[in-house]
Tab-separated table of C-alpha atoms and ligand atoms in Angstrom:
chain	number	residue	atom	x	y	z
A	1	SER	CA	0.061	-0.028	-0.294
A	2	THR	CA	0.913	3.753	-0.063
A	3	LYS	CA	1.771	3.598	3.357
A	4	PHE	CA	4.627	1.263	2.915
A	5	GLU	CA	6.078	3.158	0.303
A	6	LYS	CA	5.966	6.131	2.603
A	7	LEU	CA	7.807	4.388	4.849
A	8	ASN	CA	10.561	3.387	2.461
A	9	SER	CA	11.167	6.926	1.656
A	10	VAL	CA	12.279	7.298	5.109
A	11	SER	CA	16.239	6.516	4.631
A	12	LYS	CA	17.273	2.689	4.882
A	13	ALA	CA	15.545	0.072	6.253
A	14	TYR	CA	15.494	0.497	10.259
A	15	SER	CA	17.487	-2.733	10.983
A	16	ASP	CA	20.504	-1.186	8.668
A	17	TYR	CA	20.837	2.123	10.905
A	18	VAL	CA	19.966	0.783	14.234
A	19	SER	CA	23.043	-0.352	14.676
A	20	SER	CA	24.656	3.128	14.277
A	21	PRO	CA	24.666	5.207	17.424
A	22	TYR	CA	24.855	8.200	15.495
A	23	ASN	CA	21.443	8.027	13.723
A	24	ILE	CA	18.176	9.079	15.468
A	25	ARG	CA	14.759	8.781	14.134
A	26	VAL	CA	12.414	11.103	15.503
A	27	LEU	CA	8.524	10.920	15.295
A	28	GLN	CA	6.589	14.066	15.787
A	29	TRP	CA	2.783	13.881	16.300
A	30	ASN	CA	-0.295	15.639	17.602
A	31	ILE	CA	-2.305	12.265	18.265
A	32	LEU	CA	-5.658	14.315	18.836
A	33	SER	CA	-7.075	14.203	22.198
A	34	GLN	CA	-9.746	11.367	22.364
A	35	ALA	CA	-11.778	13.799	24.488
A	36	LEU	CA	-11.529	17.205	22.246
A	37	GLY	CA	-11.851	14.547	19.263
A	38	VAL	CA	-15.177	13.615	20.086
A	39	MET	CA	-16.561	16.237	22.028
A	40	ASN	CA	-14.736	19.497	20.818
A	41	ASP	CA	-13.492	19.507	17.317
A	42	ASN	CA	-17.042	18.882	15.381
A	43	PHE	CA	-15.167	17.213	12.688
A	44	ALA	CA	-17.916	17.515	9.715
A	45	ARG	CA	-16.982	14.616	7.716
A	46	CYS	CA	-15.390	11.934	10.264
A	47	PRO	CA	-17.584	8.808	10.948
A	48	ASP	CA	-18.146	8.533	14.605
A	49	GLU	CA	-16.833	4.936	14.511
A	50	ALA	CA	-13.232	5.924	13.100
A	51	LEU	CA	-13.326	8.220	16.520
A	52	ASP	CA	-14.360	5.269	18.880
A	53	TRP	CA	-11.349	4.963	21.281
A	54	ASN	CA	-11.508	0.951	21.134
A	55	PHE	CA	-11.017	1.333	17.483
A	56	ARG	CA	-8.653	4.433	17.279
A	57	ARG	CA	-6.135	3.560	20.054
A	58	TYR	CA	-4.656	0.716	18.095
A	59	ARG	CA	-4.634	2.736	14.774
A	60	ILE	CA	-2.557	5.446	16.638
A	61	VAL	CA	-0.205	2.858	18.139
A	62	GLU	CA	-0.008	1.359	14.674
A	63	GLU	CA	1.403	4.589	13.284
A	64	ILE	CA	3.896	5.061	15.897
A	65	VAL	CA	5.374	1.480	15.840
A	66	GLN	CA	5.558	0.967	12.099
A	67	TYR	CA	8.314	3.537	11.669
A	68	CYS	CA	10.366	1.972	14.761
A	69	PRO	CA	11.230	5.746	15.957
A	70	ASP	CA	13.984	6.113	18.178
A	71	VAL	CA	12.287	9.036	20.146
A	72	ILE	CA	8.611	9.909	20.142
A	73	CYS	CA	7.278	13.338	20.636
A	74	LEU	CA	3.437	13.626	21.114
A	75	GLN	CA	0.966	16.034	22.006
A	76	GLU	CA	-2.585	16.141	22.960
A	77	VAL	CA	-2.015	12.874	25.072
A	78	ASP	CA	-5.011	12.134	27.318
A	79	HIS	CA	-4.313	8.538	27.601
A	80	PHE	CA	-0.752	8.489	28.760
A	81	ASN	CA	-0.992	5.240	30.533
A	82	PHE	CA	-2.565	3.078	27.760
A	83	LEU	CA	0.368	4.509	25.546
A	84	LYS	CA	2.985	3.733	28.366
A	85	HIS	CA	1.718	0.572	28.716
A	86	VAL	CA	1.541	-0.489	24.899
A	87	LEU	CA	4.897	1.312	23.972
A	88	GLY	CA	6.432	-0.162	27.019
A	89	THR	CA	5.935	-3.848	25.511
A	90	GLN	CA	7.966	-2.384	22.291
A	91	GLY	CA	10.762	-1.324	24.470
A	92	TYR	CA	10.069	2.505	25.101
A	93	SER	CA	9.962	4.228	28.223
A	94	GLY	CA	8.146	7.473	28.195
A	95	MET	CA	7.473	10.564	30.467
A	96	PHE	CA	4.135	13.042	30.396
A	97	PHE	CA	3.444	16.774	31.491
A	98	PRO	CA	-0.309	17.829	31.390
A	99	LYS	CA	-1.649	21.025	30.647
A	100	PRO	CA	-2.665	22.794	33.905
A	101	ASP	CA	-6.368	23.668	32.888
A	102	SER	CA	-6.722	21.290	29.976
A	103	PRO	CA	-9.873	21.731	27.863
A	104	CYS	CA	-10.351	17.952	28.311
A	105	PHE	CA	-11.490	18.457	31.958
A	106	TYR	CA	-14.796	20.359	30.829
A	107	ILE	CA	-15.629	17.536	28.644
A	108	GLU	CA	-18.168	14.893	30.179
A	109	GLY	CA	-16.593	11.229	30.371
A	110	ASN	CA	-13.067	12.562	29.997
A	111	ASN	CA	-9.973	10.488	30.572
A	112	GLY	CA	-7.858	13.575	32.428
A	113	PRO	CA	-6.158	16.332	30.757
A	114	ASP	CA	-4.316	16.284	27.927
A	115	GLY	CA	-0.650	17.405	27.442
A	116	CYS	CA	2.758	16.202	25.920
A	117	ALA	CA	4.614	13.251	25.996
A	118	ILE	CA	8.197	12.036	25.320
A	119	PHE	CA	9.023	8.295	24.512
A	120	TYR	CA	12.365	6.832	23.980
A	121	ARG	CA	13.745	3.527	23.103
A	122	LYS	CA	15.657	2.190	26.327
A	123	ASN	CA	18.010	-0.069	24.639
A	124	LYS	CA	19.513	2.946	22.877
A	125	PHE	CA	19.370	5.783	25.507
A	126	GLU	CA	19.688	6.309	29.067
A	127	LEU	CA	17.172	8.964	30.504
A	128	VAL	CA	19.888	11.551	31.917
A	129	LYS	CA	17.040	14.027	33.459
A	130	THR	CA	13.641	15.214	32.597
A	131	GLU	CA	11.971	18.970	32.699
A	132	ASN	CA	8.978	20.358	32.467
A	133	LYS	CA	7.328	23.577	32.200
A	134	ILE	CA	3.963	25.912	32.211
A	135	LEU	CA	5.100	28.049	29.489
A	136	GLU	CA	4.631	31.815	30.425
A	137	ILE	CA	3.400	34.961	28.390
A	138	TRP	CA	4.849	38.196	30.119
A	139	ARG	CA	5.802	36.330	32.891
A	140	VAL	CA	2.360	34.801	33.683
A	141	GLN	CA	1.808	31.449	33.176
A	142	SER	CA	-0.487	30.144	30.277
A	143	ASN	CA	-2.086	26.946	29.804
A	144	GLN	CA	0.812	25.397	27.412
A	145	VAL	CA	3.348	23.505	28.739
A	146	ALA	CA	6.869	22.052	27.414
A	147	LEU	CA	8.648	18.730	28.256
A	148	LEU	CA	12.346	17.875	27.867
A	149	ALA	CA	14.233	14.771	28.170
A	150	VAL	CA	17.998	14.502	27.905
A	151	LEU	CA	19.075	11.329	26.650
A	152	ARG	CA	22.450	9.690	26.633
A	153	ILE	CA	23.288	7.214	23.601
A	154	ARG	CA	24.166	4.348	25.608
A	155	GLU	CA	26.953	3.064	23.135
A	156	THR	CA	28.874	6.855	22.738
A	157	GLY	CA	27.960	8.442	25.916
A	158	GLN	CA	27.128	11.378	23.652
A	159	GLU	CA	23.987	13.302	25.270
A	160	ILE	CA	21.311	14.862	23.178
A	161	CYS	CA	18.166	17.048	24.494
A	162	ILE	CA	14.846	16.470	23.189
A	163	THR	CA	12.132	18.991	24.068
A	164	THR	CA	8.373	19.078	22.687
A	165	THR	CA	5.546	21.745	23.322
A	166	HIS	CA	2.037	22.057	21.877
A	167	LEU	CA	1.615	26.086	21.710
A	168	LYS	CA	-1.509	28.120	21.701
A	169	ALA	CA	-4.361	27.657	19.256
A	170	ARG	CA	-6.421	29.750	17.220
A	171	GLN	CA	-6.100	32.304	14.755
A	172	GLY	CA	-5.691	36.100	14.831
A	173	ALA	CA	-3.076	38.640	15.629
A	174	LEU	CA	-3.225	38.733	19.404
A	175	LEU	CA	-2.827	35.064	19.442
A	176	SER	CA	0.127	35.101	17.176
A	177	THR	CA	1.633	37.439	19.813
A	178	LEU	CA	1.044	35.250	22.355
A	179	ARG	CA	2.469	32.057	20.391
A	180	ASN	CA	5.653	34.349	19.844
A	181	GLU	CA	5.880	35.053	23.534
A	182	GLN	CA	5.484	31.388	24.434
A	183	GLY	CA	8.197	30.715	22.061
A	184	LYS	CA	10.535	33.113	23.750
A	185	ASP	CA	9.947	31.252	26.868
A	186	LEU	CA	10.576	27.829	25.474
A	187	LEU	CA	13.996	28.933	24.137
A	188	GLN	CA	14.616	30.109	27.850
A	189	PHE	CA	13.565	26.968	29.418
A	190	ILE	CA	15.531	25.414	26.913
A	191	SER	CA	18.791	27.238	27.499
A	192	ASN	CA	18.222	26.401	30.884
A	193	HIS	CA	18.247	22.681	30.519
A	194	CYS	CA	20.188	21.812	27.538
A	195	ASP	CA	23.677	23.368	27.838
A	196	ASN	CA	25.533	22.691	24.748
A	197	ARG	CA	23.912	19.617	23.934
A	198	PRO	CA	22.452	18.899	20.373
A	199	ILE	CA	18.818	19.731	20.570
A	200	ILE	CA	15.671	18.315	18.480
A	201	LEU	CA	12.624	20.532	19.366
A	202	CYS	CA	9.266	19.128	18.239
A	203	GLY	CA	5.715	20.315	18.328
A	204	ASP	CA	2.348	21.524	17.279
A	205	PHE	CA	3.146	25.080	17.298
A	206	ASN	CA	-0.303	26.054	16.016
A	207	ALA	CA	1.624	28.577	13.837
A	208	GLU	CA	2.014	28.850	9.872
A	209	PRO	CA	5.678	29.347	8.888
A	210	THR	CA	4.645	33.173	8.391
A	211	GLU	CA	3.963	33.662	12.052
A	212	PRO	CA	6.551	35.361	14.362
A	213	VAL	CA	7.149	32.415	16.341
A	214	TYR	CA	8.757	30.487	13.455
A	215	SER	CA	11.176	33.478	12.870
A	216	THR	CA	11.665	33.661	16.835
A	217	ILE	CA	13.009	29.892	16.558
A	218	LEU	CA	14.844	30.007	13.732
A	219	SER	CA	16.787	33.138	14.050
A	220	ASN	CA	17.979	32.502	17.615
A	221	GLN	CA	21.668	32.851	17.636
A	222	LEU	CA	22.392	30.701	20.601
A	223	PHE	CA	20.862	27.396	19.404
A	224	ALA	CA	21.326	27.753	15.327
A	225	PHE	CA	18.293	25.684	14.724
A	226	SER	CA	16.966	24.290	11.158
A	227	SER	CA	13.446	23.100	10.240
A	228	ALA	CA	13.807	19.550	9.281
A	229	TYR	CA	11.093	19.610	6.750
A	230	ALA	CA	11.994	22.802	4.889
A	231	GLY	CA	12.931	22.245	1.626
A	232	SER	CA	12.039	18.618	1.725
A	233	GLN	CA	9.089	18.792	-0.508
A	234	GLU	CA	10.527	20.383	-3.758
A	235	ASP	CA	7.755	21.875	-5.686
A	236	VAL	CA	4.879	21.006	-3.221
A	237	SER	CA	5.926	23.535	-0.405
A	238	ASN	CA	5.070	26.914	0.805
A	239	SER	CA	7.826	28.957	-1.489
A	240	ALA	CA	9.055	31.377	0.727
A	241	ASP	CA	10.020	28.965	3.497
A	242	GLY	CA	9.986	25.650	1.804
A	243	GLU	CA	7.914	23.921	4.540
A	244	PRO	CA	5.549	21.488	3.188
A	245	LEU	CA	1.843	22.721	2.506
A	246	TYR	CA	0.039	20.810	5.309
A	247	THR	CA	1.084	18.917	8.535
A	248	THR	CA	-3.098	18.975	9.329
A	249	TRP	CA	-5.766	18.869	6.850
A	250	LYS	CA	-9.720	18.712	8.322
A	251	ILE	CA	-13.264	19.980	7.877
A	252	ARG	CA	-14.867	21.306	10.735
A	253	GLU	CA	-18.453	22.880	10.646
A	254	GLU	CA	-16.728	26.344	9.953
A	255	GLY	CA	-14.819	25.055	6.503
A	256	GLU	CA	-11.932	23.009	5.488
A	257	VAL	CA	-8.491	23.669	7.257
A	258	CYS	CA	-5.399	22.561	5.823
A	259	HIS	CA	-1.986	24.193	6.483
A	260	THR	CA	1.598	23.640	8.171
A	261	ILE	CA	1.636	24.153	12.059
A	262	ASP	CA	3.898	21.204	13.164
A	263	TYR	CA	7.532	21.255	12.839
A	264	VAL	CA	10.767	19.350	13.911
A	265	PHE	CA	13.617	21.938	14.753
A	266	TYR	CA	17.125	20.887	15.311
A	267	SER	CA	20.693	22.053	15.875
A	268	LYS	CA	22.100	22.463	12.441
A	269	ASN	CA	25.823	22.249	13.620
A	270	ALA	CA	25.576	19.461	15.433
A	271	MET	CA	23.527	16.988	13.155
A	272	ASP	CA	22.302	16.429	9.292
A	273	VAL	CA	18.699	15.509	8.242
A	274	GLU	CA	19.270	12.308	6.425
A	275	ALA	CA	15.458	11.590	5.263
A	276	VAL	CA	12.051	12.683	6.119
A	277	LEU	CA	8.636	10.965	5.816
A	278	ASP	CA	6.550	12.544	3.470
A	279	PHE	CA	3.014	13.056	3.906
A	280	PRO	CA	0.284	11.366	2.260
A	281	SER	CA	-0.849	12.982	-0.994
A	282	SER	CA	-4.674	14.366	-1.495
A	283	GLU	CA	-5.396	11.293	-3.087
A	284	ASP	CA	-4.055	9.197	0.062
A	285	ILE	CA	-6.111	11.279	2.197
A	286	GLY	CA	-9.657	11.342	0.623
A	287	GLU	CA	-12.083	14.040	-0.023
A	288	ASP	CA	-13.198	13.995	3.709
A	289	ARG	CA	-10.018	14.347	5.055
A	290	VAL	CA	-8.689	13.579	8.253
A	291	PRO	CA	-9.210	11.933	10.957
A	292	SER	CA	-10.700	9.085	9.020
A	293	PHE	CA	-10.582	5.055	9.433
A	294	LEU	CA	-7.009	5.661	7.865
A	295	TYR	CA	-5.554	8.589	9.359
A	296	PRO	CA	-6.603	8.623	13.541
A	297	SER	CA	-5.621	12.086	13.724
A	298	ASP	CA	-6.346	15.376	12.270
A	299	HIS	CA	-2.549	15.909	12.265
A	300	PHE	CA	-0.062	13.638	10.271
A	301	SER	CA	3.047	12.210	11.608
A	302	LEU	CA	6.468	14.070	10.786
A	303	VAL	CA	9.123	11.377	10.857
A	304	CYS	CA	13.118	12.468	10.573
A	305	ASP	CA	16.281	10.397	10.229
A	306	PHE	CA	18.905	12.652	11.711
A	307	ARG	CA	22.570	11.692	11.645
A	308	LEU	CA	24.759	13.113	14.599
A	309	ALA	CA	28.399	14.926	13.800
A	310	SER	CA	30.805	12.098	15.121
A	311	ASN	CA	33.610	14.273	16.390
B	1	NDP	P1	-6.222	26.303	22.932
B	1	NDP	O1	-6.965	27.411	22.380
B	1	NDP	O2	-4.893	26.056	22.845
B	1	NDP	O3	-7.129	24.868	22.042
B	1	NDP	C1	-7.376	23.624	22.833
B	1	NDP	C2	-7.714	22.651	21.787
B	1	NDP	O4	-8.367	22.970	21.010
B	1	NDP	C3	-6.325	22.483	21.059
B	1	NDP	O5	-6.003	21.070	21.477
B	1	NDP	C4	-6.659	22.719	19.820
B	1	NDP	O6	-6.043	21.816	19.039
B	1	NDP	C5	-8.109	22.654	19.668
B	1	NDP	N1	-8.898	23.479	18.769
B	1	NDP	C6	-8.378	24.599	18.190
B	1	NDP	N2	-9.196	25.062	17.110
B	1	NDP	C7	-10.225	24.344	17.342
B	1	NDP	C8	-11.730	24.650	17.147
B	1	NDP	N3	-11.835	25.200	15.887
B	1	NDP	N4	-12.460	23.749	17.191
B	1	NDP	C9	-12.464	23.017	18.216
B	1	NDP	N5	-11.291	22.872	18.807
B	1	NDP	C10	-10.153	23.196	18.526
B	1	NDP	O7	-6.789	26.048	24.591
B	1	NDP	P2	-6.182	26.310	25.638
B	1	NDP	O8	-5.622	25.383	26.499
B	1	NDP	O9	-5.567	27.522	26.090
B	1	NDP	O10	-7.552	26.220	26.636
B	1	NDP	C11	-8.829	27.066	26.682
B	1	NDP	C12	-9.224	27.262	27.947
B	1	NDP	O11	-10.714	27.247	27.861
B	1	NDP	C13	-9.000	26.600	29.109
B	1	NDP	O12	-8.163	27.428	29.723
B	1	NDP	C14	-10.075	26.015	29.573
B	1	NDP	O13	-10.218	26.429	31.008
B	1	NDP	C15	-11.221	26.594	29.061
B	1	NDP	N6	-12.572	25.943	28.396
B	1	NDP	C16	-13.180	25.984	29.145
B	1	NDP	C17	-14.317	25.010	28.873
B	1	NDP	C18	-15.548	25.272	29.537
B	1	NDP	O14	-16.742	24.624	29.453
B	1	NDP	N7	-15.727	25.959	30.645
B	1	NDP	C19	-14.357	24.387	27.714
B	1	NDP	C20	-13.044	24.307	26.894
B	1	NDP	C21	-12.100	25.397	27.310
B	1	NDP	P3	-5.028	22.104	17.795
B	1	NDP	O15	-3.695	22.599	18.521
B	1	NDP	O16	-4.889	20.763	17.163
B	1	NDP	O17	-5.433	23.044	16.942
B	2	CA	CA1	-6.479	19.402	18.213
């Protein structure tokens, strides 16, 4: 099927590169909170059965494990214990940090707050430390969070810093200002904990590449970040920045939403991108868009193969 052709476009077979301690495959995905997806989002063209947790949870797991990622960064996780249990059987260990006033709390039958999660492959990494933060806007706590893990590659002893976040949603000039402030606090948080380690920063930034927060992250002198998907799509990209045309594509009552708001940023002086997973085409996705039976979230997964400089 198309899914496996896409998988093949991510570099070599996993068995080839897993033996190298210099390669890291990262999966970034907003999995769509179960409570929000069913009760809040009002996806106009998604069958109810596709959102049924007893079905959807296995599609989420399947999507994650088929790519054999070394590191998994997830947002809108409101079933962490389920993922921890299932991914635990596949050799992963993980951590979770919830949003302080998650919109899930206001939904009947919720499974607790949604938040960010990081999982890592236990046979490849040792956890050095984990940190979390409620992001601040002008020194006041917001409802968005960041989660950070410092991982030591067992074979070489090299340490890397993984960070994930899910910035404030919704459109408008004020909201893009708020996201930019959250982005500045996120960079401060990273600088407090990463020291000189190579950084991979993944998330749902809820911001198109034209928003200030995108430039704030890429123009930061201290970190020298690049965006892993920028330039990867050749003729089917946002022209100015080379980002893909979409990382999420859904139809709500208000209309169709198709844009790029999820990113994988990385320290360009410390690693190279060897391959990224292509997104499904509009034909693959189908005219009802996502979520669907085939794609369990309204966001697509981003998968990147990094190669660490071996000095
Ligand atoms: P955000 O604005 O960041 O969004 C919360 C979630 O809503 C995100 O996961 C987002 O998904 C999703 N979302 C974005 N656009 C839409 C849309 N058009 N329709 C449906 N869902 C959408 O929220 P905050 O975390 O800042 O929380 C909002 C506040 O509202 C909370 O503090 C909570 O207290 C309050 N609240 C109160 C409720 C009540 O009944 N009293 C109900 C809900 C929230 P994505 O990132 O993928 O776009
Ligand atoms: Ca959402």
